[in-house]
Short mmCIF file of C-alpha atoms in Angstrom, two decimals:
data_model
loop_
_atom_site.label_atom_id
_atom_site.label_comp_id
_atom_site.label_asym_id
_atom_site.label_seq_id
_atom_site.Cartn_x
_atom_site.Cartn_y
_atom_site.Cartn_z
CA ARG A 9 -10.31 12.46 -16.26
CA GLU A 10 -7.37 13.79 -18.26
CA ILE A 11 -7.09 17.02 -16.24
CA ARG A 12 -4.23 16.75 -13.74
CA TRP A 13 -6.08 18.02 -10.69
CA SER A 14 -3.50 16.68 -8.22
CA PHE A 15 -0.74 18.56 -10.07
CA TYR A 16 -2.59 21.88 -9.75
CA VAL A 17 -3.43 21.20 -6.12
CA ALA A 18 0.28 20.52 -5.47
CA ILE A 19 1.25 23.87 -7.06
CA VAL A 20 -1.18 25.76 -4.82
CA MET A 21 -0.10 23.77 -1.76
CA PHE A 22 3.62 24.43 -2.25
CA ALA A 23 3.02 28.10 -3.11
CA GLY A 24 0.91 28.56 0.02
CA ALA A 25 3.55 26.92 2.19
CA PHE A 26 6.39 29.00 0.78
CA VAL A 27 4.65 32.35 1.34
CA SER A 28 3.04 31.55 4.70
CA ALA A 29 6.20 31.62 6.84
CA ARG A 30 9.87 32.34 6.35
CA ASP A 31 11.14 29.89 8.94
CA ARG A 32 8.90 26.96 7.97
CA GLN A 33 10.47 23.51 8.07
CA TYR A 34 9.70 21.74 4.78
CA MET A 35 10.96 18.32 5.89
CA ALA A 36 11.22 16.76 9.33
CA LYS A 37 14.78 16.15 10.49
CA GLU A 38 14.11 12.48 11.08
CA TRP A 39 16.10 9.45 9.97
CA ARG A 40 13.35 7.98 7.78
CA CYS A 41 13.20 11.17 5.71
CA TYR A 42 16.91 10.84 4.95
CA VAL A 43 16.40 7.17 4.08
CA MET A 44 13.68 8.12 1.58
CA VAL A 45 15.97 10.73 -0.01
CA LEU A 46 18.77 8.15 -0.20
CA LEU A 47 16.40 5.57 -1.71
CA MET A 48 15.36 8.05 -4.42
CA ALA A 49 19.04 8.68 -5.18
CA VAL A 50 19.92 4.97 -5.32
CA VAL A 51 16.99 4.28 -7.66
CA GLY A 52 18.23 7.17 -9.83
CA VAL A 53 21.69 5.57 -9.97
CA SER A 54 20.10 2.31 -11.14
CA VAL A 55 18.48 4.25 -14.00
CA VAL A 56 21.83 5.76 -15.05
CA ILE A 57 23.73 2.46 -14.84
CA ALA A 58 21.06 0.60 -16.83
CA GLY A 59 21.35 3.28 -19.54
CA GLU A 60 17.70 2.98 -20.56
CA TYR A 61 15.78 6.25 -20.84
CA GLY A 62 12.50 5.27 -22.44
CA VAL A 63 9.21 6.94 -21.62
CA SER A 64 8.25 4.27 -19.10
CA VAL A 65 11.54 4.80 -17.25
CA THR A 66 11.67 8.62 -17.25
CA ASP A 67 7.97 9.05 -16.49
CA GLY A 68 8.06 6.30 -13.87
CA TYR A 69 11.08 7.73 -12.07
CA THR A 70 9.64 11.25 -12.20
CA GLU A 71 6.44 9.92 -10.64
CA PHE A 72 8.44 8.10 -7.96
CA GLY A 73 10.34 11.30 -7.20
CA LYS A 74 7.09 13.22 -6.80
CA ILE A 75 5.79 10.56 -4.39
CA ILE A 76 8.90 10.92 -2.22
CA ILE A 77 8.85 14.73 -2.34
CA ILE A 78 5.18 14.93 -1.31
CA SER A 79 5.83 12.44 1.50
CA LEU A 80 8.76 14.50 2.77
CA PHE A 81 6.72 17.69 2.50
CA THR A 82 3.99 16.04 4.57
CA THR A 83 6.45 15.51 7.43
CA GLY A 84 7.18 19.24 7.37
CA ILE A 85 3.63 20.58 7.43
CA VAL A 86 1.77 17.98 9.51
CA THR A 87 3.16 19.26 12.78
CA SER A 88 0.20 19.00 15.16
CA ARG A 89 -2.40 16.50 16.32
CA GLU A 90 -5.14 18.48 14.57
CA ARG A 91 -3.38 18.49 11.19
CA LEU A 92 -2.68 14.78 11.50
CA ARG A 93 -6.32 14.10 12.35
CA LEU A 94 -7.59 16.17 9.41
CA LEU A 95 -5.27 14.47 6.93
CA ILE A 96 -6.23 10.99 8.15
CA TRP A 97 -9.92 11.91 7.92
CA ILE A 98 -9.46 13.10 4.32
CA ILE A 99 -7.67 9.90 3.31
CA ALA A 100 -10.20 7.70 5.13
CA LEU A 101 -13.21 9.51 3.66
CA SER A 102 -11.70 9.25 0.16
CA PHE A 103 -11.51 5.48 0.54
CA GLY A 104 -14.91 5.51 2.22
CA PHE A 105 -16.46 7.26 -0.77
CA PHE A 106 -15.29 4.59 -3.22
CA SER A 107 -16.21 1.83 -0.75
CA LEU A 108 -19.75 3.15 -0.32
CA LYS A 109 -20.22 3.71 -4.05
CA ALA A 110 -19.00 0.26 -5.08
CA GLY A 111 -20.43 -1.49 -2.00
CA ILE A 112 -23.97 -0.41 -2.86
CA VAL A 113 -23.51 -1.85 -6.36
CA GLY A 114 -22.22 -5.08 -4.79
CA ILE A 115 -25.24 -5.39 -2.53
CA VAL A 116 -27.72 -4.63 -5.33
CA THR A 117 -26.10 -7.19 -7.65
CA LEU A 118 -25.60 -9.75 -4.81
CA GLY A 119 -21.83 -9.63 -5.39
CA GLN A 120 -22.05 -10.67 -9.02
CA GLN A 121 -20.64 -7.37 -10.32
CA GLN A 122 -16.85 -7.58 -10.62
CA ILE A 123 -14.53 -4.58 -10.51
CA ILE A 124 -12.12 -5.03 -13.41
CA GLN A 125 -10.45 -1.65 -12.98
CA GLY A 126 -10.20 0.83 -10.11
CA PRO A 127 -11.16 4.53 -10.21
CA GLY A 128 -7.81 5.69 -11.63
CA GLY A 129 -4.42 7.09 -10.65
CA MET A 130 -2.65 4.95 -8.07
CA LEU A 131 -5.93 2.99 -7.75
CA LYS A 132 -6.35 2.21 -11.46
CA ASP A 133 -5.44 -1.47 -11.23
CA ASN A 134 -8.03 -3.59 -9.43
CA ASN A 135 -5.31 -5.19 -7.27
CA ASP A 136 -3.96 -1.77 -6.27
CA PHE A 137 -7.51 -0.63 -5.50
CA ALA A 138 -8.04 -3.65 -3.25
CA LEU A 139 -4.70 -3.13 -1.49
CA ALA A 140 -5.42 0.55 -0.81
CA LEU A 141 -8.86 -0.22 0.62
CA ALA A 142 -7.36 -2.96 2.80
CA MET A 143 -4.93 -0.35 4.16
CA GLY A 144 -7.85 2.03 4.64
CA VAL A 145 -10.03 -0.35 6.67
CA PRO A 146 -8.03 0.17 9.92
CA MET A 147 -8.40 3.93 9.44
CA LEU A 148 -12.18 3.67 9.07
CA TRP A 149 -12.41 1.34 12.07
CA HIS A 150 -10.34 3.47 14.44
CA ILE A 151 -12.03 6.71 13.43
CA ALA A 152 -15.37 5.04 14.14
CA ALA A 153 -14.15 3.64 17.46
CA SER A 154 -12.87 7.01 18.66
CA GLU A 155 -15.69 9.22 17.28
CA LYS A 156 -18.10 10.56 19.91
CA ARG A 157 -20.79 11.82 17.53
CA THR A 158 -23.25 8.98 16.98
CA SER A 159 -24.10 9.76 13.34
CA LEU A 160 -20.45 9.89 12.24
CA ARG A 161 -19.61 6.84 14.33
CA ARG A 162 -22.32 4.83 12.55
CA LEU A 163 -21.20 6.12 9.15
CA PHE A 164 -17.60 5.00 9.61
CA PHE A 165 -18.62 1.61 11.01
CA LEU A 166 -20.86 1.20 7.94
CA LEU A 167 -17.95 1.98 5.62
CA VAL A 168 -15.88 -0.92 7.00
CA PRO A 169 -18.10 -3.74 5.59
CA MET A 170 -18.62 -1.65 2.44
CA ALA A 171 -14.84 -1.62 1.95
CA ALA A 172 -14.74 -5.39 2.49
CA ILE A 173 -17.49 -5.87 -0.12
CA THR A 174 -15.59 -3.66 -2.58
CA ILE A 175 -12.39 -5.66 -2.05
CA MET A 176 -14.38 -8.84 -2.66
CA MET A 177 -15.71 -7.38 -5.94
CA THR A 178 -12.15 -6.86 -7.24
CA HIS A 179 -11.55 -10.65 -6.96
CA SER A 180 -8.01 -9.76 -5.87
CA ARG A 181 -6.40 -12.57 -3.90
CA GLY A 182 -3.68 -10.20 -2.74
CA GLY A 183 -6.37 -7.82 -1.50
CA PHE A 184 -8.07 -10.68 0.36
CA LEU A 185 -4.84 -11.59 2.16
CA ALA A 186 -4.10 -7.92 2.89
CA ILE A 187 -7.46 -7.23 4.56
CA GLY A 188 -7.10 -10.51 6.45
CA ALA A 189 -3.74 -9.34 7.83
CA ALA A 190 -5.19 -5.95 8.78
CA ALA A 191 -8.17 -7.57 10.54
CA LEU A 192 -5.96 -9.98 12.51
CA PHE A 193 -3.69 -7.13 13.57
CA LEU A 194 -6.66 -5.02 14.69
CA ALA A 195 -8.02 -7.94 16.72
CA TRP A 196 -4.61 -8.57 18.28
CA ARG A 197 -4.33 -4.93 19.34
CA GLY A 198 -7.87 -4.89 20.73
CA ARG A 199 -8.44 -4.55 24.47
CA ASN A 200 -10.41 -7.81 24.58
CA ARG A 201 -8.66 -10.14 22.15
CA PHE A 202 -11.03 -13.05 22.82
CA ALA A 203 -14.07 -10.97 21.88
CA ALA A 204 -12.24 -9.43 18.93
CA TYR A 205 -11.22 -12.79 17.46
CA GLY A 206 -14.73 -14.15 18.09
CA THR A 207 -16.31 -11.24 16.22
CA LEU A 208 -13.80 -11.64 13.41
CA GLY A 209 -14.54 -15.36 13.17
CA PHE A 210 -18.28 -14.67 13.00
CA ALA A 211 -17.69 -12.09 10.24
CA VAL A 212 -15.60 -14.57 8.23
CA LEU A 213 -18.28 -17.27 8.59
CA ALA A 214 -21.05 -14.88 7.54
CA GLY A 215 -18.97 -13.72 4.59
CA ALA A 216 -18.29 -17.29 3.46
CA LEU A 217 -22.05 -17.96 3.40
CA LEU A 218 -22.98 -14.76 1.58
CA VAL A 219 -20.26 -14.24 -1.04
CA PRO A 220 -20.86 -15.63 -4.54
CA SER A 221 -19.34 -19.00 -5.43
CA SER A 222 -17.11 -17.43 -8.10
CA TYR A 223 -15.28 -15.45 -5.43
CA THR A 224 -14.97 -18.46 -3.12
CA GLU A 225 -13.45 -20.48 -5.95
CA ARG A 226 -11.06 -17.62 -6.71
CA ILE A 227 -9.81 -17.48 -3.11
CA LEU A 228 -9.56 -21.27 -2.76
CA SER A 229 -7.34 -21.31 -5.87
CA ILE A 230 -4.58 -19.79 -3.68
CA GLY A 231 -3.87 -23.26 -2.32
CA ASP A 232 -4.13 -24.90 -5.75
CA TYR A 233 -1.23 -22.96 -7.24
CA GLU A 234 0.01 -25.89 -9.37
CA GLN A 235 -3.21 -25.90 -11.41
CA ASP A 236 -3.83 -22.15 -11.50
CA ALA A 237 -2.29 -20.38 -14.52
CA SER A 238 -2.03 -17.04 -12.71
CA SER A 239 -0.21 -18.62 -9.77
CA ARG A 240 2.18 -20.48 -12.07
CA ALA A 241 2.98 -17.24 -13.90
CA ARG A 242 3.63 -15.55 -10.54
CA LEU A 243 6.02 -18.31 -9.44
CA GLN A 244 7.84 -18.11 -12.77
CA ALA A 245 8.16 -14.33 -12.41
CA TRP A 246 9.65 -14.80 -8.93
CA GLY A 247 12.21 -17.22 -10.37
CA ILE A 248 13.17 -14.78 -13.11
CA ALA A 249 13.47 -11.97 -10.56
CA ARG A 250 15.89 -14.20 -8.64
CA GLU A 251 18.03 -14.64 -11.77
CA MET A 252 18.09 -10.87 -12.32
CA ILE A 253 19.22 -10.33 -8.73
CA LEU A 254 22.00 -12.90 -9.05
CA GLU A 255 23.30 -11.37 -12.28
CA ARG A 256 23.08 -7.71 -11.20
CA PRO A 257 22.98 -7.66 -7.41
CA LEU A 258 24.22 -4.11 -6.80
CA PHE A 259 21.97 -1.84 -8.88
CA GLY A 260 19.65 -4.30 -10.63
CA VAL A 261 18.46 -4.26 -14.22
CA GLY A 262 17.22 -0.67 -13.94
CA PHE A 263 14.11 1.10 -12.76
CA SER A 264 11.03 -0.31 -14.54
CA GLY A 265 13.34 -2.77 -16.28
CA PHE A 266 11.74 -6.07 -15.24
CA GLU A 267 9.44 -6.27 -18.25
CA ARG A 268 12.16 -5.04 -20.61
CA GLU A 269 14.65 -7.71 -19.44
CA TYR A 270 12.12 -10.50 -18.93
CA ALA A 271 12.70 -12.27 -22.25
CA ARG A 272 16.48 -12.41 -21.70
CA PHE A 273 16.01 -14.25 -18.40
CA ASP A 274 13.11 -16.45 -19.55
CA PRO A 275 14.15 -20.09 -18.99
CA ASP A 276 11.90 -21.27 -21.82
CA GLU A 277 14.64 -21.04 -24.43
CA GLU A 278 13.27 -23.86 -26.59
CA GLY A 279 10.10 -21.95 -27.36
CA THR A 280 7.89 -24.78 -26.20
CA ILE A 281 5.40 -22.26 -24.83
CA VAL A 282 3.83 -19.74 -27.18
CA ARG A 283 3.78 -16.40 -25.36
CA ASP A 284 1.54 -13.45 -26.05
CA PRO A 285 3.85 -10.60 -27.20
CA ASP A 286 1.45 -8.03 -25.73
CA GLN A 287 1.47 -9.66 -22.28
CA ILE A 288 2.91 -7.48 -19.52
CA HIS A 289 5.44 -9.27 -17.33
CA VAL A 290 5.89 -7.94 -13.80
CA ALA A 291 7.54 -9.33 -10.67
CA HIS A 292 4.22 -9.87 -8.82
CA ASN A 293 6.11 -9.13 -5.61
CA SER A 294 7.00 -5.67 -4.30
CA TYR A 295 10.19 -6.83 -2.60
CA LEU A 296 11.53 -8.79 -5.57
CA GLN A 297 10.48 -5.92 -7.83
CA ILE A 298 12.65 -3.30 -6.13
CA TRP A 299 15.47 -5.79 -5.55
CA ALA A 300 15.62 -7.01 -9.17
CA GLU A 301 15.14 -3.57 -10.74
CA CYS A 302 17.06 -1.27 -8.37
CA GLY A 303 19.53 -3.52 -6.58
CA THR A 304 20.40 -4.77 -3.11
CA LEU A 305 21.06 -1.35 -1.56
CA ALA A 306 17.61 -0.08 -2.59
CA PHE A 307 16.06 -3.30 -1.28
CA ILE A 308 17.77 -2.86 2.11
CA LEU A 309 16.64 0.78 2.35
CA TYR A 310 13.09 -0.32 1.50
CA LEU A 311 13.11 -2.90 4.30
CA VAL A 312 14.58 -0.33 6.71
CA LEU A 313 11.57 1.94 6.03
CA ILE A 314 9.15 -0.92 6.71
CA PHE A 315 10.71 -2.42 9.84
CA GLY A 316 11.81 0.97 11.17
CA SER A 317 8.20 2.17 11.02
CA PHE A 318 6.95 -0.93 12.85
CA TRP A 319 9.68 -0.51 15.47
CA ASP A 320 8.84 3.14 16.12
CA LEU A 321 5.10 2.43 16.31
CA ARG A 322 5.81 -0.23 18.91
CA ARG A 323 8.03 2.22 20.83
CA ILE A 324 5.38 4.97 20.67
CA ARG A 325 2.72 2.55 21.92
CA LYS A 326 4.85 1.56 24.91
CA LEU A 327 5.55 5.19 25.80
CA ALA A 328 1.87 6.14 25.52
CA ALA A 329 0.69 3.06 27.46
CA SER A 330 3.04 3.91 30.32
CA ARG A 331 1.51 7.38 30.65
CA TYR A 332 -2.14 7.02 29.66
CA TYR A 333 -4.86 4.43 30.20
CA SER A 334 -6.50 5.49 26.95
CA SER A 335 -5.10 7.81 24.30
CA TRP A 336 -5.52 8.75 20.64
CA ILE A 337 -1.81 7.88 20.31
CA LEU A 338 -2.57 4.24 21.14
CA ASN A 339 -5.41 4.18 18.60
CA TYR A 340 -3.35 5.80 15.85
CA SER A 341 -0.40 3.46 16.49
CA ALA A 342 -2.63 0.39 16.19
CA MET A 343 -4.24 1.87 13.08
CA PHE A 344 -0.92 2.41 11.30
CA GLU A 345 0.43 -0.98 12.40
CA ALA A 346 -2.61 -2.73 10.91
CA SER A 347 -2.39 -0.69 7.69
CA LEU A 348 1.31 -1.44 7.28
CA ALA A 349 0.63 -5.12 7.99
CA ALA A 350 -1.91 -5.07 5.13
CA PHE A 351 0.69 -3.56 2.80
CA VAL A 352 3.48 -5.93 3.87
CA VAL A 353 1.30 -9.01 3.24
CA GLY A 354 -0.31 -7.65 0.06
CA GLY A 355 3.12 -6.63 -1.26
CA VAL A 356 4.20 -10.29 -1.34
CA PHE A 357 1.75 -10.89 -4.20
CA LEU A 358 1.45 -7.44 -5.82
CA ASN A 359 3.88 -5.34 -7.85
CA ARG A 360 3.71 -2.20 -5.69
CA ALA A 361 7.21 -1.29 -4.53
CA HIS A 362 6.53 2.32 -5.55
CA PHE A 363 3.00 2.54 -4.16
CA ASP A 364 2.17 6.15 -3.19
CA LEU A 365 0.29 5.17 -0.07
CA PHE A 366 3.19 3.26 1.51
CA TYR A 367 5.60 6.21 1.41
CA HIS A 368 2.88 8.53 2.71
CA TRP A 369 2.28 6.08 5.57
CA VAL A 370 6.00 6.18 6.43
CA ALA A 371 5.80 9.99 6.46
CA LEU A 372 2.72 10.01 8.71
CA VAL A 373 4.35 7.58 11.16
#
């Protein structure tokens, strides 16, 4: 687990690209690429202005830079339908592997086995694992819907409920809302919306009858936020993020600085609540996270990437629909829209402003 396989793969990938052609384009000349470069620069400025260079900051910013660089590189080398299809298959099958592996355990244990931690890397946290699988469900569904080979079609359709079972096993409420958003978006983009919503309603009813009571209670606690300790902590974190934004609106408190500055903004000055010194305080919201830590300009650039991607997907769909009755372009557009919808909804409750998958999605769009 300690061997950095992805690092070695990246070395080989870059080396192969550099020697394969002299006139290769390593980054698409597209506005979103420039926005990602600018975002990386603005986040870097927030690091310098904050003046904090601890391990969490330097390692975190280096990791963020690598995420952006790989995303930009993707736009340069994925230049054909076939390369796009292969890359999407690889990502989908990666999620499908973990879904099948964990889903079998969930079925055998009747959903009683809980996933406390994901497989590692960007999926180490159980909430991140759930969010990634929720973003992967539209990929699995659309690959299955467009696949002509019966055996592969059945496999991908099987992986969809397996992914849902795995998300359930994480007990992540953010993951539950994210897959719900993805499913609603897929149904809305379906050719027969009435049938799609009916099937979705049947699936929800069946799931409600089959899932263990512990998970049902966990999901129902979303509405009982006043009594739920986790929800109260999330609301308090949002309030503290607001105070950080008001005090340092331009460049924030610094990259990865929310936890470091938390105590200074904690309204509980009288010490009436005994806090665990080892407890990790995060924003519990991707948008407040980047706004509080990196400032208003970074927050605006982040929103531009999100809404710009939705806008272009809508534009691509309209262009394709005007020329073709049925097209892989329509399927891929709906797939990415549903995946981004899952991230946008899940990001309201999860601390994933620097999530690898989001920036790669922007690159693929």
